Amino acid sequence: MVEANGIELTEQEAELYDRQIRLWGLDSQKRLRAARILIAGVNGLGAEIAKNVILSGVKAVTLLDDQIVKEADFCSQFLAPYDSLGTNRATASLSRAQQLNPMVELKADTEELAKKSDDFFKKFDVVCIIGANTEQLLRIDAVCREAGIKFFAADLWGMFGFSFADLQEHNFAEDVVKHKIVSKPHEKTKTELVTSTVKRTLTYPSYQAMLDFDYKAQSYARKLKRSGPAVPLLRVLQKFRDDVKRDPMYSEREADLLQLLKIRDEIAADMIPDSAFVHVFAQISPAAAIVGGALAHEIIKTVSQKEAPHYNVFLFDPESCCGFIESIGVDA
């Protein structure tokens, strides 16, 4: 976990982060100030995560992306200016990202994620991977678990998004509010609210838990009916990426819809309606803001060790426009 290691905030930093310090405390802000974050995949979702993490006042953020800026990026990627079309997406995002908070060290890395060695990821306190295939997610999560690095995976297909957290064994402090009786005996009962800080620990499973999760199990049927087919839909979209080596594209909408329905029939027959695939083409800005904001908040909570993080999957359903938490692979 990130340690402050005697870091002191400058007068300028204390002034800039004053509201945050009052919200979650000086020690938490010092932990943020010491944290090095990797965000791999600077699409619209990655831009939203980067924005919030940079504004929080971490030590350093590395933006890793080997893709070029395309027209579709302008649906949600606000860090890359329009005149950067055709240039590297991480490099194009650097200037606007730096303007958000000049005190954060920013770096653009244009190498392909799959070519990064295991040692590369060990330089960070938090690794956030966006848009990767299953093989890379498993590899990088295994590296992070071995090195004690907090791992997040996230994606957004159109308006459907998710995030997964593997924090291994995570310690945090949580404020608990209770009523305390302050009246004397034989008087009418009077109470006042008392806040105490409680230290807690949660143990998280690896990303393999996502692959092992049986969404067809009878025990999950009632929850699936209540929350909708988000989990099997996620499995279909990830398999499309693994098989086709890209995400569904609006320019190939008709052919990609047929492929998505074919995968659906193979691995989740009768679980996902055809209408669920209407919203999975090109990342949409409002959904990127919701999923990216939620994940960035989780990164901030994880680093600061303040308040309970999600345990362990966040899903955003475009049909209901609601986000909800699933505990996948977690021992109850």
Short mmCIF file of N, CA and C in Angstrom, two decimals, residues 10-177:
data_model
loop_
_atom_site.label_atom_id
_atom_site.label_comp_id
_atom_site.label_asym_id
_atom_site.label_seq_id
_atom_site.Cartn_x
_atom_site.Cartn_y
_atom_site.Cartn_z
N THR A 10 3.70 21.15 0.40
CA THR A 10 4.15 22.53 0.35
C THR A 10 2.98 23.45 0.69
N GLU A 11 3.28 24.69 0.93
CA GLU A 11 2.23 25.66 1.23
C GLU A 11 1.26 25.79 0.06
N GLN A 12 1.81 25.75 -1.15
CA GLN A 12 0.97 25.84 -2.35
C GLN A 12 0.06 24.63 -2.48
N GLU A 13 0.59 23.45 -2.18
CA GLU A 13 -0.22 22.23 -2.25
C GLU A 13 -1.30 22.24 -1.17
N ALA A 14 -0.94 22.66 0.03
CA ALA A 14 -1.91 22.71 1.12
C ALA A 14 -3.08 23.65 0.77
N GLU A 15 -2.76 24.75 0.08
CA GLU A 15 -3.81 25.69 -0.32
C GLU A 15 -4.67 25.10 -1.42
N LEU A 16 -4.03 24.45 -2.41
CA LEU A 16 -4.77 23.89 -3.54
C LEU A 16 -5.68 22.75 -3.10
N TYR A 17 -5.19 21.91 -2.18
CA TYR A 17 -5.95 20.73 -1.76
C TYR A 17 -6.69 20.94 -0.45
N ASP A 18 -6.91 22.18 -0.07
CA ASP A 18 -7.51 22.50 1.23
C ASP A 18 -8.85 21.80 1.45
N ARG A 19 -9.72 21.85 0.46
CA ARG A 19 -11.05 21.25 0.61
C ARG A 19 -10.95 19.73 0.73
N GLN A 20 -10.03 19.15 -0.01
CA GLN A 20 -9.85 17.70 0.07
C GLN A 20 -9.30 17.28 1.43
N ILE A 21 -8.36 18.06 1.94
CA ILE A 21 -7.77 17.76 3.25
C ILE A 21 -8.84 17.80 4.33
N ARG A 22 -9.74 18.77 4.21
CA ARG A 22 -10.83 18.86 5.20
C ARG A 22 -11.83 17.72 5.03
N LEU A 23 -11.91 17.19 3.82
CA LEU A 23 -12.85 16.09 3.56
C LEU A 23 -12.32 14.77 4.06
N TRP A 24 -11.06 14.41 3.71
CA TRP A 24 -10.57 13.08 4.08
C TRP A 24 -9.30 13.10 4.94
N GLY A 25 -8.82 14.28 5.31
CA GLY A 25 -7.72 14.35 6.27
C GLY A 25 -6.35 14.51 5.63
N LEU A 26 -5.42 15.05 6.40
CA LEU A 26 -4.08 15.34 5.90
C LEU A 26 -3.31 14.06 5.55
N ASP A 27 -3.42 13.04 6.40
CA ASP A 27 -2.69 11.79 6.14
C ASP A 27 -3.11 11.16 4.82
N SER A 28 -4.41 11.19 4.53
CA SER A 28 -4.90 10.64 3.27
C SER A 28 -4.37 11.42 2.08
N GLN A 29 -4.32 12.75 2.22
CA GLN A 29 -3.80 13.56 1.13
C GLN A 29 -2.31 13.30 0.92
N LYS A 30 -1.58 13.04 1.99
CA LYS A 30 -0.16 12.71 1.86
C LYS A 30 0.03 11.39 1.12
N ARG A 31 -0.86 10.44 1.40
CA ARG A 31 -0.76 9.15 0.67
C ARG A 31 -1.03 9.37 -0.82
N LEU A 32 -1.99 10.20 -1.12
CA LEU A 32 -2.25 10.52 -2.53
C LEU A 32 -1.03 11.19 -3.15
N ARG A 33 -0.43 12.10 -2.41
CA ARG A 33 0.73 12.85 -2.90
C ARG A 33 1.91 11.93 -3.21
N ALA A 34 1.93 10.73 -2.61
CA ALA A 34 3.04 9.80 -2.81
C ALA A 34 2.76 8.76 -3.89
N ALA A 35 1.54 8.73 -4.42
CA ALA A 35 1.11 7.63 -5.28
C ALA A 35 1.47 7.83 -6.75
N ARG A 36 1.91 6.74 -7.38
CA ARG A 36 2.20 6.72 -8.82
C ARG A 36 1.16 5.82 -9.49
N ILE A 37 0.46 6.37 -10.48
CA ILE A 37 -0.68 5.70 -11.10
C ILE A 37 -0.40 5.45 -12.58
N LEU A 38 -0.72 4.26 -13.04
CA LEU A 38 -0.68 3.94 -14.47
C LEU A 38 -2.10 3.83 -14.99
N ILE A 39 -2.39 4.57 -16.06
CA ILE A 39 -3.68 4.46 -16.76
C ILE A 39 -3.37 4.01 -18.18
N ALA A 40 -3.67 2.76 -18.48
CA ALA A 40 -3.39 2.19 -19.79
C ALA A 40 -4.68 2.13 -20.60
N GLY A 41 -4.73 2.91 -21.68
CA GLY A 41 -5.93 3.02 -22.50
C GLY A 41 -6.56 4.38 -22.32
N VAL A 42 -6.12 5.36 -23.14
CA VAL A 42 -6.57 6.74 -22.95
C VAL A 42 -7.69 7.06 -23.94
N ASN A 43 -8.75 6.24 -23.90
CA ASN A 43 -9.96 6.56 -24.65
C ASN A 43 -10.82 7.49 -23.81
N GLY A 44 -12.12 7.60 -24.13
CA GLY A 44 -12.97 8.49 -23.35
C GLY A 44 -13.04 8.11 -21.89
N LEU A 45 -13.13 6.82 -21.61
CA LEU A 45 -13.16 6.35 -20.23
C LEU A 45 -11.84 6.64 -19.53
N GLY A 46 -10.73 6.37 -20.20
CA GLY A 46 -9.41 6.64 -19.62
C GLY A 46 -9.21 8.11 -19.34
N ALA A 47 -9.73 8.97 -20.22
CA ALA A 47 -9.61 10.43 -20.02
C ALA A 47 -10.35 10.87 -18.77
N GLU A 48 -11.54 10.31 -18.55
CA GLU A 48 -12.32 10.66 -17.35
C GLU A 48 -11.60 10.22 -16.08
N ILE A 49 -11.05 9.01 -16.10
CA ILE A 49 -10.33 8.52 -14.94
C ILE A 49 -9.10 9.38 -14.68
N ALA A 50 -8.35 9.68 -15.75
CA ALA A 50 -7.15 10.50 -15.61
C ALA A 50 -7.48 11.88 -15.04
N LYS A 51 -8.52 12.49 -15.54
CA LYS A 51 -8.91 13.83 -15.07
C LYS A 51 -9.11 13.85 -13.56
N ASN A 52 -9.92 12.92 -13.06
CA ASN A 52 -10.24 12.91 -11.63
C ASN A 52 -9.04 12.54 -10.76
N VAL A 53 -8.24 11.61 -11.24
CA VAL A 53 -7.06 11.20 -10.47
C VAL A 53 -6.04 12.33 -10.42
N ILE A 54 -5.84 13.00 -11.53
CA ILE A 54 -4.89 14.13 -11.58
C ILE A 54 -5.34 15.25 -10.66
N LEU A 55 -6.62 15.56 -10.70
CA LEU A 55 -7.14 16.64 -9.85
C LEU A 55 -7.03 16.31 -8.36
N SER A 56 -7.01 15.03 -8.02
CA SER A 56 -6.93 14.65 -6.60
C SER A 56 -5.57 14.95 -5.99
N GLY A 57 -4.53 15.10 -6.84
CA GLY A 57 -3.22 15.47 -6.32
C GLY A 57 -2.27 14.33 -6.07
N VAL A 58 -2.29 13.30 -6.93
CA VAL A 58 -1.32 12.21 -6.80
C VAL A 58 0.06 12.69 -7.21
N LYS A 59 1.07 11.87 -6.97
CA LYS A 59 2.43 12.27 -7.32
C LYS A 59 2.67 12.24 -8.83
N ALA A 60 2.26 11.12 -9.48
CA ALA A 60 2.57 10.98 -10.89
C ALA A 60 1.53 10.10 -11.58
N VAL A 61 1.26 10.40 -12.84
CA VAL A 61 0.36 9.60 -13.67
C VAL A 61 1.04 9.33 -15.00
N THR A 62 1.07 8.07 -15.39
CA THR A 62 1.56 7.69 -16.71
C THR A 62 0.39 7.28 -17.58
N LEU A 63 0.27 7.91 -18.75
CA LEU A 63 -0.77 7.58 -19.72
C LEU A 63 -0.16 6.68 -20.78
N LEU A 64 -0.61 5.44 -20.83
CA LEU A 64 -0.06 4.46 -21.76
C LEU A 64 -1.09 4.15 -22.85
N ASP A 65 -0.70 4.36 -24.11
CA ASP A 65 -1.62 4.07 -25.21
C ASP A 65 -0.84 4.09 -26.53
N ASP A 66 -0.99 3.03 -27.33
CA ASP A 66 -0.31 2.99 -28.62
C ASP A 66 -1.25 3.32 -29.78
N GLN A 67 -2.52 3.63 -29.47
CA GLN A 67 -3.50 3.93 -30.51
C GLN A 67 -3.42 5.39 -30.96
N ILE A 68 -3.91 5.64 -32.18
CA ILE A 68 -3.98 7.01 -32.67
C ILE A 68 -5.36 7.59 -32.42
N VAL A 69 -5.44 8.91 -32.41
CA VAL A 69 -6.72 9.59 -32.22
C VAL A 69 -7.56 9.42 -33.48
N LYS A 70 -8.79 8.91 -33.29
CA LYS A 70 -9.73 8.70 -34.40
C LYS A 70 -10.96 9.58 -34.21
N GLU A 71 -11.77 9.69 -35.26
CA GLU A 71 -12.99 10.48 -35.18
C GLU A 71 -13.89 10.02 -34.05
N ALA A 72 -13.97 8.70 -33.85
CA ALA A 72 -14.84 8.16 -32.80
C ALA A 72 -14.44 8.63 -31.41
N ASP A 73 -13.16 8.97 -31.23
CA ASP A 73 -12.70 9.42 -29.91
C ASP A 73 -13.37 10.71 -29.47
N PHE A 74 -13.78 11.53 -30.44
CA PHE A 74 -14.33 12.82 -30.08
C PHE A 74 -15.75 12.74 -29.53
N CYS A 75 -16.30 11.51 -29.45
CA CYS A 75 -17.58 11.32 -28.76
C CYS A 75 -17.41 11.47 -27.25
N SER A 76 -16.17 11.24 -26.76
CA SER A 76 -15.99 11.24 -25.30
C SER A 76 -14.59 11.62 -24.84
N GLN A 77 -13.59 11.59 -25.73
CA GLN A 77 -12.21 11.84 -25.31
C GLN A 77 -11.91 13.34 -25.38
N PHE A 78 -12.06 14.02 -24.25
CA PHE A 78 -11.94 15.48 -24.22
C PHE A 78 -10.51 15.97 -24.01
N LEU A 79 -9.57 15.07 -23.70
CA LEU A 79 -8.20 15.51 -23.48
C LEU A 79 -7.43 15.70 -24.79
N ALA A 80 -7.84 15.01 -25.84
CA ALA A 80 -7.17 15.13 -27.14
C ALA A 80 -7.86 16.19 -27.99
N PRO A 81 -7.15 17.27 -28.37
CA PRO A 81 -7.77 18.31 -29.20
C PRO A 81 -8.08 17.80 -30.60
N TYR A 82 -8.99 18.47 -31.28
CA TYR A 82 -9.43 17.99 -32.60
C TYR A 82 -8.29 17.99 -33.61
N ASP A 83 -7.35 18.91 -33.47
CA ASP A 83 -6.26 18.95 -34.44
C ASP A 83 -5.22 17.86 -34.21
N SER A 84 -5.46 16.99 -33.19
CA SER A 84 -4.53 15.88 -32.94
C SER A 84 -4.95 14.61 -33.67
N LEU A 85 -5.96 14.69 -34.51
CA LEU A 85 -6.44 13.53 -35.26
C LEU A 85 -5.29 12.86 -36.00
N GLY A 86 -5.16 11.55 -35.79
CA GLY A 86 -4.11 10.79 -36.46
C GLY A 86 -2.81 10.70 -35.69
N THR A 87 -2.70 11.40 -34.56
CA THR A 87 -1.49 11.32 -33.73
C THR A 87 -1.72 10.37 -32.57
N ASN A 88 -0.68 10.04 -31.83
CA ASN A 88 -0.80 9.12 -30.71
C ASN A 88 -1.74 9.69 -29.64
N ARG A 89 -2.61 8.83 -29.11
CA ARG A 89 -3.65 9.28 -28.19
C ARG A 89 -3.10 9.70 -26.83
N ALA A 90 -2.10 9.01 -26.32
CA ALA A 90 -1.51 9.39 -25.04
C ALA A 90 -0.77 10.72 -25.14
N THR A 91 0.03 10.86 -26.19
CA THR A 91 0.79 12.10 -26.39
C THR A 91 -0.14 13.28 -26.60
N ALA A 92 -1.21 13.06 -27.38
CA ALA A 92 -2.16 14.13 -27.68
C ALA A 92 -2.90 14.59 -26.43
N SER A 93 -3.02 13.72 -25.44
CA SER A 93 -3.78 14.04 -24.22
C SER A 93 -2.93 14.73 -23.15
N LEU A 94 -1.63 14.75 -23.34
CA LEU A 94 -0.73 15.17 -22.27
C LEU A 94 -0.89 16.65 -21.91
N SER A 95 -0.98 17.53 -22.90
CA SER A 95 -1.02 18.96 -22.62
C SER A 95 -2.24 19.37 -21.81
N ARG A 96 -3.42 18.95 -22.24
CA ARG A 96 -4.63 19.30 -21.51
C ARG A 96 -4.66 18.65 -20.13
N ALA A 97 -4.15 17.45 -20.04
CA ALA A 97 -4.10 16.76 -18.75
C ALA A 97 -3.21 17.52 -17.77
N GLN A 98 -2.08 18.01 -18.25
CA GLN A 98 -1.16 18.74 -17.38
C GLN A 98 -1.76 20.05 -16.89
N GLN A 99 -2.59 20.68 -17.72
CA GLN A 99 -3.23 21.93 -17.32
C GLN A 99 -4.21 21.73 -16.16
N LEU A 100 -4.70 20.52 -16.01
CA LEU A 100 -5.62 20.24 -14.90
C LEU A 100 -4.94 20.42 -13.55
N ASN A 101 -3.66 20.03 -13.48
CA ASN A 101 -2.93 20.13 -12.22
C ASN A 101 -1.43 20.11 -12.51
N PRO A 102 -0.80 21.29 -12.60
CA PRO A 102 0.63 21.36 -12.92
C PRO A 102 1.53 20.69 -11.87
N MET A 103 0.99 20.40 -10.69
CA MET A 103 1.81 19.81 -9.63
C MET A 103 1.99 18.30 -9.78
N VAL A 104 1.25 17.69 -10.67
CA VAL A 104 1.34 16.23 -10.88
C VAL A 104 2.30 15.94 -12.02
N GLU A 105 3.19 14.99 -11.81
CA GLU A 105 4.12 14.58 -12.86
C GLU A 105 3.38 13.71 -13.88
N LEU A 106 3.37 14.13 -15.13
CA LEU A 106 2.67 13.39 -16.17
C LEU A 106 3.64 12.89 -17.22
N LYS A 107 3.35 11.70 -17.74
CA LYS A 107 4.19 11.11 -18.77
C LYS A 107 3.31 10.35 -19.75
N ALA A 108 3.63 10.46 -21.04
CA ALA A 108 2.94 9.69 -22.08
C ALA A 108 3.84 8.56 -22.53
N ASP A 109 3.29 7.36 -22.62
CA ASP A 109 4.02 6.19 -23.08
C ASP A 109 3.27 5.61 -24.28
N THR A 110 3.92 5.49 -25.42
CA THR A 110 3.26 5.09 -26.66
C THR A 110 3.48 3.63 -27.04
N GLU A 111 4.09 2.86 -26.15
CA GLU A 111 4.36 1.46 -26.47
C GLU A 111 3.10 0.61 -26.28
N GLU A 112 2.99 -0.46 -27.03
CA GLU A 112 1.86 -1.37 -26.92
C GLU A 112 1.86 -2.06 -25.56
N LEU A 113 0.67 -2.19 -24.97
CA LEU A 113 0.54 -2.78 -23.65
C LEU A 113 1.13 -4.19 -23.60
N ALA A 114 0.88 -4.99 -24.62
CA ALA A 114 1.34 -6.38 -24.63
C ALA A 114 2.86 -6.49 -24.65
N LYS A 115 3.54 -5.44 -25.09
CA LYS A 115 5.00 -5.48 -25.17
C LYS A 115 5.67 -5.04 -23.87
N LYS A 116 4.88 -4.57 -22.93
CA LYS A 116 5.44 -4.13 -21.65
C LYS A 116 5.86 -5.34 -20.82
N SER A 117 7.05 -5.28 -20.27
CA SER A 117 7.54 -6.37 -19.42
C SER A 117 6.83 -6.35 -18.08
N ASP A 118 6.92 -7.45 -17.36
CA ASP A 118 6.31 -7.52 -16.03
C ASP A 118 6.89 -6.45 -15.10
N ASP A 119 8.18 -6.20 -15.22
CA ASP A 119 8.84 -5.22 -14.35
C ASP A 119 8.30 -3.81 -14.53
N PHE A 120 7.79 -3.51 -15.72
CA PHE A 120 7.26 -2.17 -15.98
C PHE A 120 6.15 -1.82 -15.00
N PHE A 121 5.25 -2.75 -14.74
CA PHE A 121 4.09 -2.48 -13.89
C PHE A 121 4.45 -2.35 -12.42
N LYS A 122 5.63 -2.85 -12.04
CA LYS A 122 6.04 -2.82 -10.64
C LYS A 122 6.50 -1.43 -10.19
N LYS A 123 6.56 -0.48 -11.12
CA LYS A 123 6.96 0.89 -10.77
C LYS A 123 5.80 1.72 -10.22
N PHE A 124 4.60 1.14 -10.23
CA PHE A 124 3.41 1.91 -9.87
C PHE A 124 2.78 1.38 -8.58
N ASP A 125 1.98 2.25 -7.96
CA ASP A 125 1.21 1.85 -6.78
C ASP A 125 -0.17 1.35 -7.17
N VAL A 126 -0.70 1.91 -8.27
CA VAL A 126 -2.00 1.50 -8.80
C VAL A 126 -1.88 1.34 -10.30
N VAL A 127 -2.41 0.23 -10.82
CA VAL A 127 -2.42 -0.02 -12.26
C VAL A 127 -3.87 -0.13 -12.70
N CYS A 128 -4.26 0.69 -13.66
CA CYS A 128 -5.62 0.69 -14.19
C CYS A 128 -5.56 0.38 -15.68
N ILE A 129 -6.17 -0.73 -16.09
CA ILE A 129 -6.09 -1.21 -17.47
C ILE A 129 -7.46 -1.07 -18.14
N ILE A 130 -7.49 -0.41 -19.29
CA ILE A 130 -8.73 -0.17 -20.03
C ILE A 130 -8.58 -0.72 -21.45
N GLY A 131 -9.57 -1.47 -21.88
CA GLY A 131 -9.60 -1.91 -23.27
C GLY A 131 -8.67 -3.07 -23.61
N ALA A 132 -8.23 -3.84 -22.64
CA ALA A 132 -7.30 -4.95 -22.89
C ALA A 132 -8.05 -6.25 -23.10
N ASN A 133 -7.38 -7.20 -23.75
CA ASN A 133 -7.98 -8.52 -23.90
C ASN A 133 -7.80 -9.33 -22.62
N THR A 134 -8.45 -10.48 -22.57
CA THR A 134 -8.44 -11.29 -21.35
C THR A 134 -7.04 -11.77 -20.99
N GLU A 135 -6.26 -12.14 -21.98
CA GLU A 135 -4.90 -12.63 -21.73
C GLU A 135 -4.06 -11.59 -21.01
N GLN A 136 -4.13 -10.33 -21.46
CA GLN A 136 -3.34 -9.28 -20.84
C GLN A 136 -3.87 -8.93 -19.45
N LEU A 137 -5.17 -8.95 -19.26
CA LEU A 137 -5.73 -8.66 -17.94
C LEU A 137 -5.27 -9.69 -16.91
N LEU A 138 -5.27 -10.95 -17.30
CA LEU A 138 -4.80 -12.00 -16.39
C LEU A 138 -3.32 -11.86 -16.09
N ARG A 139 -2.54 -11.58 -17.13
CA ARG A 139 -1.08 -11.44 -16.94
C ARG A 139 -0.75 -10.29 -16.00
N ILE A 140 -1.33 -9.13 -16.28
CA ILE A 140 -0.99 -7.94 -15.51
C ILE A 140 -1.50 -8.04 -14.08
N ASP A 141 -2.68 -8.60 -13.90
CA ASP A 141 -3.20 -8.78 -12.55
C ASP A 141 -2.30 -9.71 -11.74
N ALA A 142 -1.80 -10.77 -12.38
CA ALA A 142 -0.89 -11.70 -11.68
C ALA A 142 0.39 -10.99 -11.25
N VAL A 143 0.92 -10.12 -12.11
CA VAL A 143 2.11 -9.34 -11.77
C VAL A 143 1.82 -8.43 -10.58
N CYS A 144 0.66 -7.77 -10.62
CA CYS A 144 0.30 -6.84 -9.55
C CYS A 144 0.09 -7.57 -8.22
N ARG A 145 -0.51 -8.74 -8.27
CA ARG A 145 -0.72 -9.50 -7.03
C ARG A 145 0.60 -9.92 -6.41
N GLU A 146 1.54 -10.33 -7.25
CA GLU A 146 2.85 -10.75 -6.75
C GLU A 146 3.59 -9.58 -6.11
N ALA A 147 3.41 -8.39 -6.67
CA ALA A 147 4.15 -7.21 -6.20
C ALA A 147 3.37 -6.38 -5.18
N GLY A 148 2.13 -6.78 -4.87
CA GLY A 148 1.33 -6.02 -3.91
C GLY A 148 0.82 -4.70 -4.45
N ILE A 149 0.57 -4.65 -5.77
CA ILE A 149 0.10 -3.43 -6.43
C ILE A 149 -1.41 -3.52 -6.64
N LYS A 150 -2.11 -2.44 -6.40
CA LYS A 150 -3.55 -2.42 -6.57
C LYS A 150 -3.88 -2.42 -8.07
N PHE A 151 -4.82 -3.30 -8.45
CA PHE A 151 -5.14 -3.51 -9.87
C PHE A 151 -6.61 -3.19 -10.14
N PHE A 152 -6.84 -2.42 -11.21
CA PHE A 152 -8.19 -2.15 -11.68
C PHE A 152 -8.28 -2.46 -13.17
N ALA A 153 -9.40 -3.03 -13.58
CA ALA A 153 -9.70 -3.21 -15.00
C ALA A 153 -11.03 -2.51 -15.26
N ALA A 154 -11.14 -1.86 -16.41
CA ALA A 154 -12.37 -1.14 -16.72
C ALA A 154 -12.60 -1.13 -18.21
N ASP A 155 -13.86 -0.96 -18.59
CA ASP A 155 -14.20 -0.87 -20.00
C ASP A 155 -15.52 -0.14 -20.18
N LEU A 156 -15.69 0.37 -21.39
CA LEU A 156 -16.94 1.03 -21.76
C LEU A 156 -17.21 0.72 -23.23
N TRP A 157 -18.32 0.04 -23.46
CA TRP A 157 -18.77 -0.23 -24.83
C TRP A 157 -20.03 0.59 -25.05
N GLY A 158 -19.94 1.67 -25.81
CA GLY A 158 -21.09 2.52 -26.00
C GLY A 158 -21.52 3.15 -24.69
N MET A 159 -22.64 2.68 -24.15
CA MET A 159 -23.12 3.18 -22.86
C MET A 159 -23.10 2.10 -21.78
N PHE A 160 -22.55 0.94 -22.09
CA PHE A 160 -22.44 -0.13 -21.10
C PHE A 160 -21.01 -0.18 -20.57
N GLY A 161 -20.86 -0.09 -19.26
CA GLY A 161 -19.50 -0.06 -18.71
C GLY A 161 -19.37 -0.88 -17.44
N PHE A 162 -18.13 -1.16 -17.09
CA PHE A 162 -17.86 -1.91 -15.86
C PHE A 162 -16.47 -1.56 -15.34
N SER A 163 -16.25 -1.88 -14.09
CA SER A 163 -14.90 -1.83 -13.52
C SER A 163 -14.74 -2.99 -12.55
N PHE A 164 -13.51 -3.48 -12.45
CA PHE A 164 -13.18 -4.59 -11.57
C PHE A 164 -11.99 -4.18 -10.71
N ALA A 165 -12.04 -4.51 -9.44
CA ALA A 165 -10.94 -4.17 -8.52
C ALA A 165 -10.34 -5.41 -7.90
N ASP A 166 -9.02 -5.50 -7.97
CA ASP A 166 -8.28 -6.52 -7.22
C ASP A 166 -7.30 -5.78 -6.31
N LEU A 167 -7.72 -5.59 -5.07
CA LEU A 167 -6.91 -4.85 -4.11
C LEU A 167 -6.16 -5.79 -3.17
N GLN A 168 -6.20 -7.10 -3.48
CA GLN A 168 -5.59 -8.12 -2.62
C GLN A 168 -6.10 -7.96 -1.18
N GLU A 169 -5.21 -7.78 -0.23
CA GLU A 169 -5.64 -7.51 1.14
C GLU A 169 -5.56 -6.00 1.35
N HIS A 170 -6.72 -5.38 1.54
CA HIS A 170 -6.76 -3.92 1.60
C HIS A 170 -7.21 -3.45 2.98
N ASN A 171 -6.39 -2.60 3.58
CA ASN A 171 -6.70 -1.99 4.88
C ASN A 171 -7.21 -0.58 4.67
N PHE A 172 -8.23 -0.21 5.42
CA PHE A 172 -8.78 1.14 5.28
C PHE A 172 -9.46 1.55 6.58
N ALA A 173 -9.70 2.85 6.69
CA ALA A 173 -10.40 3.40 7.86
C ALA A 173 -11.76 3.92 7.42
N GLU A 174 -12.76 3.62 8.22
CA GLU A 174 -14.13 4.01 7.88
C GLU A 174 -14.77 4.72 9.07
N ASP A 175 -15.42 5.82 8.79
CA ASP A 175 -16.12 6.56 9.84
C ASP A 175 -17.48 5.92 10.09
N VAL A 176 -17.75 5.60 11.35
CA VAL A 176 -19.02 4.98 11.74
C VAL A 176 -19.76 5.94 12.66
N VAL A 177 -21.00 6.21 12.32
CA VAL A 177 -21.82 7.14 13.10
C VAL A 177 -22.83 6.36 13.92
#
